[in-house]
PDB file of C-alpha atoms in Angstrom:
ATOM      1  CA  MET A 197     112.812  87.769  46.038  1.00 52.00           C
ATOM      2  CA  ASN A 198     112.470  84.147  47.057  1.00 50.00           C
ATOM      3  CA  ASP A 199     115.902  82.841  47.972  1.00 50.00           C
ATOM      4  CA  LYS A 200     114.912  79.353  46.873  1.00 47.00           C
ATOM      5  CA  LYS A 201     116.458  80.295  43.560  1.00 44.00           C
ATOM      6  CA  TYR A 202     119.878  79.994  45.214  1.00 42.00           C
ATOM      7  CA  SER A 203     119.234  76.511  46.587  1.00 44.00           C
ATOM      8  CA  PRO A 204     120.940  73.701  44.657  1.00 45.00           C
ATOM      9  CA  GLY A 205     117.864  71.501  45.166  1.00 44.00           C
ATOM     10  CA  THR A 206     115.433  73.739  43.274  1.00 45.00           C
ATOM     11  CA  SER A 207     113.091  71.652  41.136  1.00 46.00           C
ATOM     12  CA  GLU A 208     113.072  72.263  37.377  1.00 45.00           C
ATOM     13  CA  THR A 209     109.852  70.340  36.580  1.00 41.00           C
ATOM     14  CA  GLU A 210     107.032  72.720  37.530  1.00 47.00           C
ATOM     15  CA  GLU A 211     103.759  72.524  35.607  1.00 50.00           C
ATOM     16  CA  LEU A 212     102.727  75.433  33.406  1.00 47.00           C
ATOM     17  CA  ILE A 213      99.616  77.482  33.973  1.00 49.00           C
ATOM     18  CA  ASP A 214      96.383  75.553  33.277  1.00 54.00           C
ATOM     19  CA  GLY A 215      92.773  76.424  32.476  1.00 59.00           C
ATOM     20  CA  SER A 216      91.680  76.661  36.110  1.00 62.00           C
ATOM     21  CA  PHE A 217      94.335  79.266  36.816  1.00 61.00           C
ATOM     22  CA  ARG A 218      93.221  81.369  33.847  1.00 68.00           C
ATOM     23  CA  SER A 219      89.645  81.086  35.077  1.00 72.00           C
ATOM     24  CA  ALA A 220      90.700  82.405  38.488  1.00 67.00           C
ATOM     25  CA  VAL A 221      92.417  85.395  36.897  1.00 68.00           C
ATOM     26  CA  ASN A 222      89.356  86.142  34.776  1.00 72.00           C
ATOM     27  CA  TYR A 223      87.139  85.934  37.839  1.00 69.00           C
ATOM     28  CA  ILE A 224      89.354  88.394  39.716  1.00 69.00           C
ATOM     29  CA  VAL A 225      89.258  90.851  36.811  1.00 71.00           C
ATOM     30  CA  SER A 226      85.466  90.683  36.542  1.00 74.00           C
ATOM     31  CA  LEU A 227      85.098  91.060  40.312  1.00 70.00           C
ATOM     32  CA  VAL A 228      87.315  94.141  40.471  1.00 67.00           C
ATOM     33  CA  LYS A 229      85.471  95.702  37.523  1.00 69.00           C
ATOM     34  CA  SER A 230      82.232  95.436  39.479  1.00 70.00           C
ATOM     35  CA  TRP A 231      83.613  97.692  42.225  1.00 71.00           C
ATOM     36  CA  LYS A 232      83.065 101.454  42.025  1.00 74.00           C
ATOM     37  CA  LEU A 233      86.602 102.496  41.141  1.00 76.00           C
ATOM     38  CA  ASN A 234      88.040 104.883  38.596  1.00 82.00           C
ATOM     39  CA  PRO A 235      90.108 103.375  35.742  1.00 84.00           C
ATOM     40  CA  LEU A 236      93.459 103.855  37.520  1.00 86.00           C
ATOM     41  CA  GLN A 237      92.235 102.445  40.830  1.00 85.00           C
ATOM     42  CA  ARG A 238      90.623  99.534  39.009  1.00 84.00           C
ATOM     43  CA  THR A 239      93.857  98.747  37.183  1.00 88.00           C
ATOM     44  CA  LEU A 240      95.901  98.878  40.393  1.00 90.00           C
ATOM     45  CA  ALA A 241      93.357  96.682  42.191  1.00 88.00           C
ATOM     46  CA  ILE A 242      93.561  94.085  39.412  1.00 87.00           C
ATOM     47  CA  ILE A 243      97.373  94.098  39.565  1.00 91.00           C
ATOM     48  CA  SER A 244      97.277  93.721  43.343  1.00 90.00           C
ATOM     49  CA  ALA A 245      94.700  90.910  43.173  1.00 88.00           C
ATOM     50  CA  VAL A 246      96.682  88.959  40.564  1.00 89.00           C
ATOM     51  CA  SER A 247      99.877  89.456  42.583  1.00 91.00           C
ATOM     52  CA  SER A 248      98.135  88.083  45.660  1.00 89.00           C
ATOM     53  CA  LEU A 249      97.006  85.085  43.599  1.00 88.00           C
ATOM     54  CA  PHE A 250     100.603  84.443  42.492  1.00 90.00           C
ATOM     55  CA  LEU A 251     101.690  84.531  46.129  1.00 89.00           C
ATOM     56  CA  LEU A 252      98.935  82.093  47.116  1.00 88.00           C
ATOM     57  CA  ILE A 253     100.187  79.679  44.466  1.00 87.00           C
ATOM     58  CA  ASN A 254     103.604  79.708  46.169  1.00 86.00           C
ATOM     59  CA  LEU A 255     102.037  79.254  49.588  1.00 84.00           C
ATOM     60  CA  ASN A 256     103.664  76.547  51.698  1.00 82.00           C
ATOM     61  CA  GLY A 257     104.409  75.858  55.324  1.00 78.00           C
ATOM     62  CA  GLN A 258     107.169  78.457  55.609  1.00 82.00           C
ATOM     63  CA  ILE A 259     106.303  81.533  57.644  1.00 88.00           C
ATOM     64  CA  TYR A 260     107.878  84.083  55.297  1.00 86.00           C
ATOM     65  CA  ILE A 261     105.579  82.982  52.446  1.00 87.00           C
ATOM     66  CA  TRP A 262     102.562  83.421  54.727  1.00 90.00           C
ATOM     67  CA  MET A 263     103.742  86.937  55.609  1.00 91.00           C
ATOM     68  CA  CYS A 264     104.165  87.826  51.929  1.00 89.00           C
ATOM     69  CA  VAL A 265     100.641  86.581  51.198  1.00 90.00           C
ATOM     70  CA  LEU A 266      99.291  88.641  54.087  1.00 92.00           C
ATOM     71  CA  ALA A 267     101.076  91.740  52.760  1.00 92.00           C
ATOM     72  CA  GLY A 268      99.655  91.162  49.269  1.00 91.00           C
ATOM     73  CA  LEU A 269      96.103  90.825  50.611  1.00 91.00           C
ATOM     74  CA  LEU A 270      96.602  93.967  52.716  1.00 92.00           C
ATOM     75  CA  GLN A 271      97.634  95.882  49.609  1.00 92.00           C
ATOM     76  CA  LEU A 272      94.536  94.604  47.798  1.00 88.00           C
ATOM     77  CA  TRP A 273      92.397  95.822  50.690  1.00 90.00           C
ATOM     78  CA  MET A 274      94.029  99.269  50.418  1.00 91.00           C
ATOM     79  CA  CYS A 275      93.174  99.451  46.712  1.00 87.00           C
ATOM     80  CA  VAL A 276      89.555  98.404  47.223  1.00 85.00           C
ATOM     81  CA  LYS A 277      88.960 100.718  50.202  1.00 85.00           C
ATOM     82  CA  LYS A 278      90.832 103.598  48.515  1.00 86.00           C
ATOM     83  CA  VAL A 279      93.190 103.994  51.466  1.00 90.00           C
ATOM     84  CA  LYS A 280      95.651 106.865  51.179  1.00 90.00           C
ATOM     85  CA  VAL A 281      98.873 105.485  49.745  1.00 91.00           C
ATOM     86  CA  GLU A 282     101.235 107.572  51.896  1.00 90.00           C
ATOM     87  CA  SER A 283      99.920 106.091  55.113  1.00 92.00           C
ATOM     88  CA  PHE A 284     100.879 103.681  57.860  1.00 93.00           C
ATOM     89  CA  SER A 285      99.105 100.925  55.923  1.00 93.00           C
ATOM     90  CA  MET A 286     101.626 101.167  53.077  1.00 93.00           C
ATOM     91  CA  ALA A 287     104.560 101.316  55.491  1.00 94.00           C
ATOM     92  CA  PHE A 288     103.246  98.342  57.461  1.00 95.00           C
ATOM     93  CA  THR A 289     102.660  96.356  54.260  1.00 93.00           C
ATOM     94  CA  TYR A 290     106.228  96.939  53.076  1.00 93.00           C
ATOM     95  CA  SER A 291     107.458  96.063  56.564  1.00 94.00           C
ATOM     96  CA  LEU A 292     105.731  92.680  56.323  1.00 92.00           C
ATOM     97  CA  PHE A 293     107.606  91.955  53.100  1.00 88.00           C
ATOM     98  CA  SER A 294     110.916  93.103  54.540  1.00 91.00           C
ATOM     99  CA  VAL A 295     110.492  91.032  57.709  1.00 92.00           C
ATOM    100  CA  ALA A 296     109.528  88.034  55.580  1.00 90.00           C
ATOM    101  CA  THR A 297     112.690  88.341  53.475  1.00 88.00           C
ATOM    102  CA  LEU A 298     114.762  88.817  56.634  1.00 89.00           C
ATOM    103  CA  ILE A 299     113.338  85.608  58.122  1.00 89.00           C
ATOM    104  CA  ASN A 300     114.095  83.787  54.876  1.00 85.00           C
ATOM    105  CA  ALA A 301     117.655  85.134  54.891  1.00 87.00           C
ATOM    106  CA  ILE A 302     118.191  83.945  58.463  1.00 88.00           C
ATOM    107  CA  GLN A 303     116.911  80.493  57.512  1.00 85.00           C
ATOM    108  CA  GLN A 304     119.268  80.393  54.527  1.00 84.00           C
ATOM    109  CA  ILE A 305     122.231  81.467  56.665  1.00 86.00           C
ATOM    110  CA  ILE A 306     121.475  78.742  59.197  1.00 87.00           C
ATOM    111  CA  SER A 307     121.133  76.112  56.447  1.00 84.00           C
ATOM    112  CA  TYR A 308     124.071  77.093  54.202  1.00 81.00           C
ATOM    113  CA  GLY A 309     126.344  79.112  56.462  1.00 80.00           C
ATOM    114  CA  GLU A 310     129.071  80.959  54.558  1.00 79.00           C
ATOM    115  CA  TYR A 311     127.651  79.766  51.241  1.00 81.00           C
ATOM    116  CA  TYR A 312     124.917  82.392  51.595  1.00 77.00           C
ATOM    117  CA  PHE A 313     127.511  85.206  51.359  1.00 80.00           C
ATOM    118  CA  SER A 314     129.919  83.586  48.921  1.00 82.00           C
ATOM    119  CA  GLY A 315     130.570  84.893  45.414  1.00 83.00           C
ATOM    120  CA  TRP A 316     128.601  87.430  43.453  1.00 84.00           C
ATOM    121  CA  ARG A 317     125.319  85.857  44.511  1.00 82.00           C
ATOM    122  CA  GLY A 318     126.110  86.581  48.132  1.00 84.00           C
ATOM    123  CA  ALA A 319     126.771  90.232  47.262  1.00 87.00           C
ATOM    124  CA  GLU A 320     123.545  90.240  45.249  1.00 87.00           C
ATOM    125  CA  ARG A 321     121.544  89.050  48.259  1.00 86.00           C
ATOM    126  CA  VAL A 322     123.020  91.730  50.512  1.00 88.00           C
ATOM    127  CA  ILE A 323     122.451  94.536  47.982  1.00 91.00           C
ATOM    128  CA  VAL A 324     118.844  93.529  47.335  1.00 91.00           C
ATOM    129  CA  GLN A 325     118.141  93.384  51.058  1.00 90.00           C
ATOM    130  CA  LEU A 326     119.619  96.867  51.550  1.00 92.00           C
ATOM    131  CA  VAL A 327     117.543  98.279  48.676  1.00 94.00           C
ATOM    132  CA  LEU A 328     114.407  96.734  50.170  1.00 93.00           C
ATOM    133  CA  TYR A 329     115.142  98.184  53.613  1.00 94.00           C
ATOM    134  CA  ALA A 330     115.764 101.598  52.047  1.00 94.00           C
ATOM    135  CA  LEU A 331     112.354 101.362  50.350  1.00 94.00           C
ATOM    136  CA  VAL A 332     110.696 100.435  53.639  1.00 95.00           C
ATOM    137  CA  THR A 333     112.414 103.389  55.335  1.00 94.00           C
ATOM    138  CA  MET A 334     111.134 105.779  52.655  1.00 94.00           C
ATOM    139  CA  ALA A 335     107.617 104.369  53.085  1.00 94.00           C
ATOM    140  CA  TRP A 336     107.710 105.138  56.806  1.00 95.00           C
ATOM    141  CA  ILE A 337     109.103 108.636  56.185  1.00 93.00           C
ATOM    142  CA  LEU A 338     106.292 109.403  53.732  1.00 93.00           C
ATOM    143  CA  ALA A 339     103.767 108.128  56.262  1.00 92.00           C
ATOM    144  CA  LEU A 340     105.178 110.108  59.186  1.00 91.00           C
ATOM    145  CA  LYS A 341     106.023 113.363  57.421  1.00 86.00           C
ATOM    146  CA  LYS A 342     103.174 115.848  57.764  1.00 78.00           C
ATOM    147  CA  ASP A 343     104.464 118.408  55.282  1.00 72.00           C
ATOM    148  CA  GLU A 344     102.468 118.190  52.057  1.00 65.00           C
ATOM    149  CA  ASN A 345     105.354 119.548  50.017  1.00 69.00           C
ATOM    150  CA  LYS A 346     107.443 116.344  49.996  1.00 86.00           C
ATOM    151  CA  ASN A 347     107.891 115.715  46.299  1.00 90.00           C
ATOM    152  CA  THR A 348     111.606 115.002  46.662  1.00 91.00           C
ATOM    153  CA  LEU A 349     110.847 112.082  48.987  1.00 92.00           C
ATOM    154  CA  ARG A 350     108.238 110.790  46.545  1.00 94.00           C
ATOM    155  CA  LEU A 351     110.760 110.876  43.725  1.00 94.00           C
ATOM    156  CA  VAL A 352     113.353 108.997  45.796  1.00 94.00           C
ATOM    157  CA  PHE A 353     110.741 106.373  46.691  1.00 95.00           C
ATOM    158  CA  PHE A 354     109.839 105.955  43.019  1.00 96.00           C
ATOM    159  CA  VAL A 355     113.483 105.593  41.932  1.00 96.00           C
ATOM    160  CA  ILE A 356     114.180 102.947  44.587  1.00 95.00           C
ATOM    161  CA  SER A 357     111.026 101.103  43.518  1.00 95.00           C
ATOM    162  CA  CYS A 358     112.211 101.113  39.897  1.00 96.00           C
ATOM    163  CA  VAL A 359     115.588  99.672  40.919  1.00 95.00           C
ATOM    164  CA  LEU A 360     113.970  96.865  42.913  1.00 94.00           C
ATOM    165  CA  GLY A 361     111.422  96.232  40.160  1.00 94.00           C
ATOM    166  CA  ALA A 362     114.154  95.979  37.514  1.00 95.00           C
ATOM    167  CA  TYR A 363     115.930  93.381  39.623  1.00 93.00           C
ATOM    168  CA  GLU A 364     112.737  91.340  39.890  1.00 92.00           C
ATOM    169  CA  VAL A 365     112.260  91.462  36.113  1.00 94.00           C
ATOM    170  CA  ILE A 366     115.721  89.935  35.656  1.00 92.00           C
ATOM    171  CA  TYR A 367     114.887  87.351  38.320  1.00 90.00           C
ATOM    172  CA  VAL A 368     111.676  86.354  36.502  1.00 93.00           C
ATOM    173  CA  LEU A 369     113.499  85.926  33.201  1.00 92.00           C
ATOM    174  CA  LEU A 370     116.078  83.665  34.867  1.00 90.00           C
ATOM    175  CA  ALA A 371     113.457  81.729  36.853  1.00 90.00           C
ATOM    176  CA  LEU A 372     111.512  80.847  33.703  1.00 89.00           C
ATOM    177  CA  ARG A 373     114.346  78.466  32.768  1.00 87.00           C
ATOM    178  CA  THR A 374     114.136  76.565  36.061  1.00 86.00           C
ATOM    179  CA  SER A 375     110.779  76.955  37.794  1.00 85.00           C
ATOM    180  CA  PHE A 376     107.601  78.569  36.552  1.00 86.00           C
ATOM    181  CA  LYS A 377     106.317  78.726  40.112  1.00 86.00           C
ATOM    182  CA  LEU A 378     109.270  80.847  41.178  1.00 86.00           C
ATOM    183  CA  ALA A 379     108.675  83.077  38.162  1.00 91.00           C
ATOM    184  CA  LEU A 380     105.135  83.682  39.421  1.00 90.00           C
ATOM    185  CA  TYR A 381     106.616  84.643  42.778  1.00 90.00           C
ATOM    186  CA  GLY A 382     108.799  87.243  41.055  1.00 91.00           C
ATOM    187  CA  LEU A 383     105.811  88.542  39.082  1.00 93.00           C
ATOM    188  CA  ALA A 384     103.932  88.931  42.349  1.00 93.00           C
ATOM    189  CA  TRP A 385     106.777  91.090  43.662  1.00 92.00           C
ATOM    190  CA  ILE A 386     106.771  93.206  40.496  1.00 94.00           C
ATOM    191  CA  GLY A 387     103.036  93.807  40.807  1.00 94.00           C
ATOM    192  CA  PHE A 388     103.304  94.619  44.500  1.00 94.00           C
ATOM    193  CA  ILE A 389     106.065  97.176  43.900  1.00 95.00           C
ATOM    194  CA  ALA A 390     104.292  98.703  40.879  1.00 95.00           C
ATOM    195  CA  VAL A 391     101.007  99.379  42.706  1.00 95.00           C
ATOM    196  CA  PHE A 392     102.625 101.582  45.351  1.00 95.00           C
ATOM    197  CA  ALA A 393     105.200 103.127  43.017  1.00 95.00           C
ATOM    198  CA  ILE A 394     102.565 104.252  40.494  1.00 95.00           C
ATOM    199  CA  GLN A 395     100.415 105.902  43.160  1.00 94.00           C
ATOM    200  CA  VAL A 396     103.353 107.743  44.722  1.00 94.00           C
ATOM    201  CA  PHE A 397     104.532 108.909  41.293  1.00 95.00           C
ATOM    202  CA  MET A 398     101.029 110.205  40.495  1.00 93.00           C
ATOM    203  CA  LEU A 399     101.149 112.273  43.678  1.00 91.00           C
ATOM    204  CA  TYR A 400     104.557 113.575  42.629  1.00 92.00           C
ATOM    205  CA  ARG A 401     103.199 114.667  39.237  1.00 91.00           C
ATOM    206  CA  LYS A 402     100.083 116.163  40.804  1.00 88.00           C
ATOM    207  CA  ASN A 403     101.945 118.293  43.338  1.00 85.00           C
ATOM    208  CA  ALA A 404     104.795 119.416  41.066  1.00 82.00           C
ATOM    209  CA  PRO A 405     102.940 122.457  39.566  1.00 70.00           C
ATOM    210  CA  GLN A 406     101.888 123.584  43.056  1.00 54.00           C
ATOM    211  CA  ASN A 407     105.445 124.673  43.825  1.00 50.00           C
ATOM    212  CA  HIS A 408     104.958 127.745  41.604  1.00 49.00           C
ATOM    213  CA  THR A 409     101.639 128.519  43.294  1.00 49.00           C
ATOM    214  CA  PHE A 410     103.317 128.266  46.689  1.00 48.00           C
ATOM    215  CA  VAL A 411     106.016 130.762  45.649  1.00 46.00           C
ATOM    216  CA  GLN A 412     103.397 133.173  44.312  1.00 54.00           C
ATOM    217  CA  SER A 413     101.363 133.000  47.526  1.00 54.00           C
ATOM    218  CA  VAL A 414     104.460 133.784  49.610  1.00 49.00           C
ATOM    219  CA  ASN A 415     105.293 136.754  47.378  1.00 53.00           C
ATOM    220  CA  ARG A 416     101.744 138.083  47.595  1.00 58.00           C
ATOM    221  CA  SER A 417     101.817 137.780  51.378  1.00 55.00           C
ATOM    222  CA  ALA A 418     105.041 139.785  51.498  1.00 50.00           C
ATOM    223  CA  ASN A 419     103.544 142.361  49.143  1.00 52.00           C
ATOM    224  CA  THR A 420     100.542 142.732  51.458  1.00 55.00           C
ATOM    225  CA  LEU A 421     102.825 143.560  54.378  1.00 52.00           C
ATOM    226  CA  ASN A 422     104.852 146.039  52.313  1.00 53.00           C
ATOM    227  CA  PRO A 423     102.902 147.432  49.321  1.00 50.00           C
ATOM    228  CA  GLN A 424     106.050 149.042  47.879  1.00 53.00           C
ATOM    229  CA  MET A 425     107.800 145.647  47.640  1.00 48.00           C
ATOM    230  CA  MET A 426     107.819 144.163  44.151  1.00 53.00           C
ATOM    231  CA  TYR A 427     107.236 140.413  43.801  1.00 47.00           C
ATOM    232  CA  TYR A 428     108.189 138.130  40.958  1.00 48.00           C
ATOM    233  CA  SER A 429     105.736 135.783  39.284  1.00 50.00           C
ATOM    234  CA  PRO A 430     107.185 132.937  37.150  1.00 50.00           C
ATOM    235  CA  GLU A 431     104.272 133.288  34.712  1.00 50.00           C
ATOM    236  CA  GLN A 432     104.874 136.995  34.002  1.00 51.00           C
ATOM    237  CA  PRO A 433     108.049 138.780  32.883  1.00 51.00           C
ATOM    238  CA  GLN A 434     109.732 140.841  35.530  1.00 51.00           C
ATOM    239  CA  THR A 435     109.454 144.545  34.760  1.00 51.00           C
ATOM    240  CA  THR A 436     110.749 147.626  36.514  1.00 51.00           C
ATOM    241  CA  VAL A 437     108.209 150.394  37.080  1.00 52.00           C
ATOM    242  CA  LEU A 438     109.720 153.860  37.217  1.00 55.00           C
ATOM    243  CA  PRO A 439     108.143 156.340  39.654  1.00 53.00           C
ATOM    244  CA  GLN A 440     105.959 158.933  37.963  1.00 55.00           C
ATOM    245  CA  GLU A 441     105.994 162.593  38.899  1.00 53.00           C
ATOM    246  CA  GLN A 442     102.916 163.551  40.872  1.00 55.00           C
ATOM    247  CA  PRO A 443     101.260 166.876  40.063  1.00 54.00           C
ATOM    248  CA  SER A 444     101.787 169.483  42.749  1.00 52.00           C
ATOM    249  CA  ALA A 445      98.790 170.696  44.711  1.00 53.00           C
ATOM    250  CA  ILE A 446     100.292 174.228  44.986  1.00 51.00           C
ATOM    251  CA  PRO A 447      98.949 176.727  42.372  1.00 53.00           C
ATOM    252  CA  GLU A 448     101.395 178.080  39.844  1.00 52.00           C
ATOM    253  CA  GLU A 449     100.799 181.615  41.054  1.00 48.00           C
ATOM    254  CA  ALA A 450     102.006 180.583  44.519  1.00 48.00           C
ATOM    255  CA  GLN A 451     105.030 178.726  43.071  1.00 49.00           C
ATOM    256  CA  THR A 452     106.332 181.742  41.012  1.00 48.00           C
ATOM    257  CA  PRO A 453     107.139 184.812  43.121  1.00 48.00           C
ATOM    258  CA  SER A 454     105.830 188.166  41.905  1.00 46.00           C
ATOM    259  CA  PHE A 455     105.979 191.781  43.047  1.00 48.00           C
ATOM    260  CA  ALA A 456     103.103 193.057  45.133  1.00 51.00           C
ATOM    261  CA  ARG A 457     100.697 195.126  43.023  1.00 58.00           C
ATOM    262  CA  GLU A 458      97.986 197.626  44.234  1.00 73.00           C
ATOM    263  CA  THR A 459      94.788 198.870  42.618  1.00 76.00           C
ATOM    264  CA  ILE A 460      94.066 202.645  42.269  1.00 77.00           C
ATOM    265  CA  TYR A 461      91.075 204.552  40.908  1.00 76.00           C
ATOM    266  CA  CYS A 462      90.964 207.455  38.470  1.00 79.00           C
ATOM    267  CA  THR A 463      89.855 210.762  40.067  1.00 77.00           C
ATOM    268  CA  GLN A 464      88.023 211.798  36.894  1.00 78.00           C
ATOM    269  CA  CYS A 465      85.987 208.751  35.910  1.00 82.00           C
ATOM    270  CA  GLY A 466      86.592 206.349  38.839  1.00 76.00           C
ATOM    271  CA  ALA A 467      88.001 203.517  36.665  1.00 78.00           C
ATOM    272  CA  ALA A 468      90.167 200.907  38.450  1.00 78.00           C
ATOM    273  CA  MET A 469      93.664 200.195  37.204  1.00 74.00           C
ATOM    274  CA  ASP A 470      97.183 199.203  38.186  1.00 74.00           C
ATOM    275  CA  SER A 471      98.997 201.478  40.611  1.00 71.00           C
ATOM    276  CA  HIS A 472     101.980 201.714  38.206  1.00 71.00           C
ATOM    277  CA  SER A 473      99.841 203.298  35.443  1.00 73.00           C
ATOM    278  CA  MET A 474     100.453 206.999  34.676  1.00 74.00           C
ATOM    279  CA  PHE A 475      97.303 207.637  32.605  1.00 76.00           C
ATOM    280  CA  CYS A 476      93.745 206.405  32.977  1.00 80.00           C
ATOM    281  CA  THR A 477      92.999 203.653  30.504  1.00 75.00           C
ATOM    282  CA  LYS A 478      89.389 204.865  30.188  1.00 76.00           C
ATOM    283  CA  CYS A 479      89.417 208.654  30.046  1.00 81.00           C
ATOM    284  CA  GLY A 480      93.132 209.325  29.488  1.00 75.00           C
ATOM    285  CA  ALA A 481      93.445 211.706  32.474  1.00 75.00           C
ATOM    286  CA  ARG A 482      96.857 211.959  34.132  1.00 76.00           C
ATOM    287  CA  LEU A 483      97.006 210.107  37.423  1.00 71.00           C
ATOM    288  CA  LYS A 484      98.324 211.507  40.671  1.00 65.00           C
ATOM    289  CA  ASN A 485     101.028 208.876  41.009  1.00 57.00           C
ATOM    290  CA  ASP A 486     102.706 210.247  37.855  1.00 49.00           C
ATOM    291  CA  PRO A 487     106.195 211.215  39.011  1.00 47.00           C
ATOM    292  CA  VAL A 488     106.230 214.211  36.612  1.00 43.00           C
TER     293      VAL A 488
END
């Protein structure tokens, strides 16, 4: 995002990369590999270190280049120390880049006046600056927001990073025809954007399945308060349980009414029988309750 590419006096005779530069890159890779990092952290640290090297190659007396170099080294420190990506360090690092580009824009406006805003290149400058400021704003929101369930913000941050990274890729391809040094500056920007974007996207992927777990925990909490409340789980089909009839604790004899019956005894043999009987079931004698 170096606005030197818009200056008519940009040199077209930059030297290509030499053996000493390749040796420096190899040394950085071997140094990062010696640190106790997992494969992803090691890869991001290498990208950040190489990006910082590209910025150091473009280092000159202008203050905005110094601020970009400082931001690149700060990002490298975050990778080595395993600093949380959604933190004030990331927001401050992006702020350094945005302030550096703002200083450069002010210098260009002072030098070229209305030429800075003229034509499609002027619109391009304004749009890129707005995209960068939007990315810085999202970085601060991610750092300040305490809610862990902020995947939507992570996705927005990643999309904005992709837009800015795609612009830098086009810039590098165009800069290769004029200045290899400016192309390295664009590559440094691509690496800087990629390191933060990859980490935020990994957090987005990691926390995406937890949304279902969060819904299940809320449903279970509601079910604890009201045991009769049904809750829906996305992993299980929703079924309707019909109430089953509970067996009654009242005996059947008490449920069905019956006529009161008495027990009488035969006067001949003393056998017990129903009061409605007319003859003794044991000796056959006629009973006294016989109406005849």
